[in-house]
Amino acid sequence: MSQASPPEEDAAETRPATPTAKPAPVKTEVDPDGEGLGDDFRETGWAMPSEEQALEYRRSVMFEEGKASVCKTSINELSTMGVGVGLHFLLLRTFAITLAICSVLATPHLLMCWYGDGLEKVDYDFTHMIRLTAVNHMKVLSSNSTNTTKYCDPEWHDKRFDDGDLVSYGSDGMLQVDTAFEKGVSCNKWIYDIPILEAFYGTPFVRARHMSYVVGWADILISLTILFATVHMSRTVRQVTQRVNSEHVSVEDYAVYVRGLPADATEEQVRDHFSALYQLTDPDWISEGKCGCIGKKPPRLSEDILDHKADIIGPSLKPVQPSAAKNAREPGMFDGSWVCEVELVRPEGSFIRTFRTKAAGVKSLKLARAKIKMLQAKLASGKPGWFFKSKMTAAEKALEKKDDKLQASTKGLMAHAQDYETVKDTCIAAFVVFNHEESFRRCMTDYNKPQSLLARLFVGVPPPLKFAGEHKLRVEQADKPGNVMWENMETSKNEIVVRQSITGFVAFLLLLATACVVAGLKMEIRTQGERIPTADTCQNDIPYAYDAQKGWVPQFLYKDALDLTSEGLGACPSGTFWLGFDESPDNYRRASWNASCTAPCIEYNAGKDADGLTGEDNMQCEGADGETYKYSRNDVVGCFCLQELTNLGLSTVLDDYEDECTVFGSAYVVIQVFLVVAAGSISVINVLLIKAIKALGDFEHNKSVTDRMVSVATKMFGTLFINTGILVVAVNAEFEQAFLNNIGLFKEGHSSYNYSWYLAVGAAMFLTMAINIISPHAAPLVQTWVLGPFLRCKAHYTGGGKGFLTQFQMNGAFQPPAFKLEERSGHMLNTIAVTLAFSPGLPVLLPIATVSLTLSYAIDKYLILRLYRRPPPYNHKLPEKVLSMMPYIVLLHLANAVWIYGESSVFDSGVGPPSIQDNEELVSEYEEGVDYAMGQHDLIAPIIARITRTNAMPVFILLAVIVMCQVLVATLGPLIMLAISMSPLKKDAIKEQLSEQEFNPPYTEPYERWFPPRWKWRTRELVPTEPPALPAERGWRSELVDGTYCLYKLDIEQSGGEGAVAVAAENTARKRTFEVVSDSGLCTYQMRKNPLYEDVITARDALLSRMSEASPTKSSPRSGKGSSRVVPVVAAKQED
């Protein structure tokens, strides 16, 4: 490399004395961008980027140029972007409707929650949505010594009702009320007051037990609704897939991917092997097997091949005709063969990945060149400005650095090219395309049909199936050519497994870090929670210690100096205030009373520590009933502040009792803030996890875009579900583990779905789900409404290096973002899974999920029509993967429902089946049997206790039935199919199979697709099947021949001048099958025909050509200051 000249000399060399305008660059085959940024970039002028061109490019990559109607665009129209896109929106809409139905079915539970009174107002979250969780209908008993609930208070009934007919007295003198499903219920029973019931049953009262039964049966309906929607969608996906397959023939219908080939295998050898095995005019290969029956295979005859009318067509089938395989690289090579293309996979992954890495350097170099051209254009204008010299010098230096950096990376690319030169004839695998679909089906059957155990032991792989008589092949259906990731094809399955294990471990570490964050927030909430006393302490311990419990819960009173003086109670010392009960004995109320447990004068700083006064532990206080109660002075203050908070609200309490309740108020506010922070942090971490999982998806080296997408979506769903649902539950769980308990983990947690679980876990979970309604859409909406207008504004300022230097740079800024189907599917699955898993205890999740999926449908549809660029043609595999997970989500829902409904403090229920509940003797015997079973099986005793409860038993039965059905389908399904094949129904089954079979024409012959009539089992007749309505202006035609429709496509030549209406002229020739395939995608597995790899092959061929022309040790001279050495600078492409 030559030494850099001084800046002054540099500028003198590059700036002519008399500036002259240079010719504008033009588009050529070498410079498709038309910006003149190659090695001779100084010879042409600067092409100023055009905002209009950038907008035109933006419109060209969007669906219908971004003008499609958001309201009128149907799902079928969205499916033109790929069947996977249409199915995604269909899934969103279907599950949004399904969850809306489930929300209606959950109405009894929501009413039960809303009108319950199990929560103290202090425990309300700022949204009050916690009232719509099961914790609010827990059983609440007052402390009255004679009446156990408020419904036993006649005065309460007098205030609640004008009509006293609902109340009566039983033989024991207790009040009785009429409930919705039972008359004369004792007021001591667990009862709810739900006003809306009065319009239907004449009474607002209903027993908690009856409501529990209703909720249990409603949950069964919810589960069945989800299962029905899943089955319906599975059938719809299958029908849509069949319809798309019938409308769009593709190369993978004829192609297989072959592994296990020897490294020296050639295309001719692979062609001959499969062509000989799967020719269709003569009997195919046979295997004698062992002992005359083990592993024996008779030959298949050409007479076995039937057409759409079940007529024999085998003898009339033909191999590839001369020069007909124009889809292949060498068409004449396949003349007379039953195979029409063989593409070998070579070990060039390292070169492709290195080239992809270098692409950013190429763009950077082009931008540096464009900046110099822009400065030179400004110089030629005669008004360079006083700072031009320094800018030009800096630009030249920057160009030289980028040039050197790119040259260094090119050396690595050259090294990979040299490595490829030595292994370019090495065969890793092969794509084989058959001319007939029947050959493809036979190949897939032979290489993938499971052998019997005896055949595997004594025969092994039949010799005819071995390549060259010794190599065992592994054959699978090939993916679409556009889905193949060529850089990963040489990655073995074992390596992919190792890489997936690594990504799984990294995901585990990310979740572990998330657990640490959640645990830290939980410990802080627990620390602050210790400053707030419990309801039991306030309503029982302290009143009993103060001898104020007179059969009801007394009210804490605050008296100022004036009140104390007027009542003759004395005066509290300076720095203290009076707090006590009017119901307490007189001596307890006097300011002079100084007993440590019940002294009414309390210091203002009593609440500064969780334990009360500095250095003072919780006090052991004896009440009037002789019992010992443990509490601190801080608890006395906290109970008073808690009482006032319930009556007045937080802001009023902090204003009126600023000195007394400061510690309590700060602790309460911190807890509420940390609950929101915990929920928000989970949403933020979810976003980070998504980015990490997407990056890990590239590391896995999946061999197809579909495999990568399914892998990313699955891992994304798993991590989101664990982070949103499972992790929060696990961190707040309780179990004995000394090491973890010592550091504060799994200590004082929750072992069941009790009151504290709903406050600590349930509240955080539904807040997180509420935040997740918006968080997935925040980034694209900001990009639509903020970044987009900003970039359009910036496009007006392209001069002076402040804006865009090249057209591809401006196009990149205007390029719409990609629609990530795997990310959207992961969010959808996570929403459904978390909702169904915890909706038995958090029914509010159902309407939240309904809103979330509805907004996702509306926002995603708006964005894909207005913001996102047209996605790649996603297939049906990801929607099928989503649906395959739904049965397991329903099973999780039912299992968790059994456990939640089995919590006796939350749901009232009897024991045993509903049919015996009216017989006390049978119920008693059943309870004894349950107690005996629990005593015999300590490990599963909690399970037995829950599944035998009346409200949970039907849910458990449904769970068992679904599991049994899954097992039966997996075990008896093949036996049923075998029985059908041996019964008189075999002929009907064959007819139905033919009606569902795709009769694709030969790949190199004219496309004539027949649609066999559908077989109807009820009427036992064939019904004509109409072909899809495809646009005639594109050459599609259909004819009805002997009751069967035939679809074909004609060559269409478009003519007409500018502004004139194009005239379609029909040719008599019909398009060949591979030509029809090429109209909608790639029809060949040649890498150089794939637009995503065309630049890679061009650069590789250029490097190999230069290596053959020159010695590797020589380097090309520099053409002048700032020009590049020989590097394969290719056209800049927009990023995906």
PDB file of N, CA and C in Angstrom, residues 26 40 135 238 270 320 375 440 509 640 688 786 843 853 979 983 995 1057-1058 1136:
ATOM      1  N   VAL A  26     -24.513   6.236 -15.170  1.00  0.00           N
ATOM      2  CA  VAL A  26     -25.641   5.564 -15.812  1.00  0.00           C
ATOM      3  C   VAL A  26     -25.686   4.126 -15.328  1.00  0.00           C
ATOM      4  N   ASP A  40     -13.936   3.141 -10.434  1.00  0.00           N
ATOM      5  CA  ASP A  40     -13.745   4.353 -11.231  1.00  0.00           C
ATOM      6  C   ASP A  40     -14.712   5.452 -10.804  1.00  0.00           C
ATOM      7  N   VAL A 135     -59.614 -14.052  44.821  1.00  0.00           N
ATOM      8  CA  VAL A 135     -59.310 -13.682  46.201  1.00  0.00           C
ATOM      9  C   VAL A 135     -60.432 -12.853  46.816  1.00  0.00           C
ATOM     10  N   ARG A 238     -56.127 -27.265   7.354  1.00  0.00           N
ATOM     11  CA  ARG A 238     -55.962 -28.363   6.403  1.00  0.00           C
ATOM     12  C   ARG A 238     -56.665 -28.058   5.085  1.00  0.00           C
ATOM     13  N   VAL A 270     -26.238 -39.710  -9.163  1.00  0.00           N
ATOM     14  CA  VAL A 270     -27.471 -39.527  -8.394  1.00  0.00           C
ATOM     15  C   VAL A 270     -28.680 -39.640  -9.320  1.00  0.00           C
ATOM     16  N   VAL A 320     -38.506 -37.886 -19.172  1.00  0.00           N
ATOM     17  CA  VAL A 320     -38.253 -36.535 -19.673  1.00  0.00           C
ATOM     18  C   VAL A 320     -37.950 -36.596 -21.161  1.00  0.00           C
ATOM     19  N   LEU A 375     -18.803  16.114  -2.253  1.00  0.00           N
ATOM     20  CA  LEU A 375     -17.940  17.273  -1.998  1.00  0.00           C
ATOM     21  C   LEU A 375     -17.350  17.804  -3.298  1.00  0.00           C
ATOM     22  N   PHE A 440     -42.067 -39.487  -6.969  1.00  0.00           N
ATOM     23  CA  PHE A 440     -41.791 -38.835  -5.679  1.00  0.00           C
ATOM     24  C   PHE A 440     -42.466 -39.590  -4.535  1.00  0.00           C
ATOM     25  N   LEU A 509     -30.140 -19.062  30.967  1.00  0.00           N
ATOM     26  CA  LEU A 509     -29.409 -18.034  31.708  1.00  0.00           C
ATOM     27  C   LEU A 509     -30.167 -16.708  31.706  1.00  0.00           C
ATOM     28  N   PHE A 640     -54.242   1.905  62.554  1.00  0.00           N
ATOM     29  CA  PHE A 640     -55.025   3.132  62.482  1.00  0.00           C
ATOM     30  C   PHE A 640     -54.942   3.747  61.077  1.00  0.00           C
ATOM     31  N   LEU A 688     -36.617  -7.881  25.477  1.00  0.00           N
ATOM     32  CA  LEU A 688     -35.199  -8.247  25.373  1.00  0.00           C
ATOM     33  C   LEU A 688     -35.039  -9.731  25.056  1.00  0.00           C
ATOM     34  N   VAL A 786     -43.810   8.187  14.279  1.00  0.00           N
ATOM     35  CA  VAL A 786     -42.734   9.089  14.710  1.00  0.00           C
ATOM     36  C   VAL A 786     -41.529   9.014  13.776  1.00  0.00           C
ATOM     37  N   PRO A 843     -60.106 -14.796  36.583  1.00  0.00           N
ATOM     38  CA  PRO A 843     -60.993 -14.737  35.410  1.00  0.00           C
ATOM     39  C   PRO A 843     -60.893 -13.435  34.637  1.00  0.00           C
ATOM     40  N   LEU A 853     -55.954  -9.844  21.903  1.00  0.00           N
ATOM     41  CA  LEU A 853     -55.954 -10.479  20.583  1.00  0.00           C
ATOM     42  C   LEU A 853     -56.734  -9.654  19.566  1.00  0.00           C
ATOM     43  N   ALA A 979     -57.977 -52.009  10.250  1.00  0.00           N
ATOM     44  CA  ALA A 979     -59.267 -52.698  10.182  1.00  0.00           C
ATOM     45  C   ALA A 979     -60.077 -52.212   8.981  1.00  0.00           C
ATOM     46  N   SER A 983     -61.687 -54.283   5.524  1.00  0.00           N
ATOM     47  CA  SER A 983     -63.139 -54.388   5.545  1.00  0.00           C
ATOM     48  C   SER A 983     -63.721 -53.949   4.207  1.00  0.00           C
ATOM     49  N   SER A 995     -60.072 -38.700  -4.016  1.00  0.00           N
ATOM     50  CA  SER A 995     -60.684 -37.374  -4.098  1.00  0.00           C
ATOM     51  C   SER A 995     -59.846 -36.327  -3.405  1.00  0.00           C
ATOM     52  N   GLY A1057     -49.441   0.276 -26.028  1.00  0.00           N
ATOM     53  CA  GLY A1057     -48.514   1.364 -25.747  1.00  0.00           C
ATOM     54  C   GLY A1057     -48.816   2.047 -24.441  1.00  0.00           C
ATOM     55  N   GLU A1058     -48.056   3.056 -24.158  1.00  0.00           N
ATOM     56  CA  GLU A1058     -48.217   3.789 -22.912  1.00  0.00           C
ATOM     57  C   GLU A1058     -49.581   4.461 -22.876  1.00  0.00           C
ATOM     58  N   ASP A1136     -33.007  -7.365   4.785  1.00  0.00           N
ATOM     59  CA  ASP A1136     -34.306  -7.962   5.104  1.00  0.00           C
ATOM     60  C   ASP A1136     -34.824  -7.386   6.390  1.00  0.00           C
TER      61      ASP A1136
END
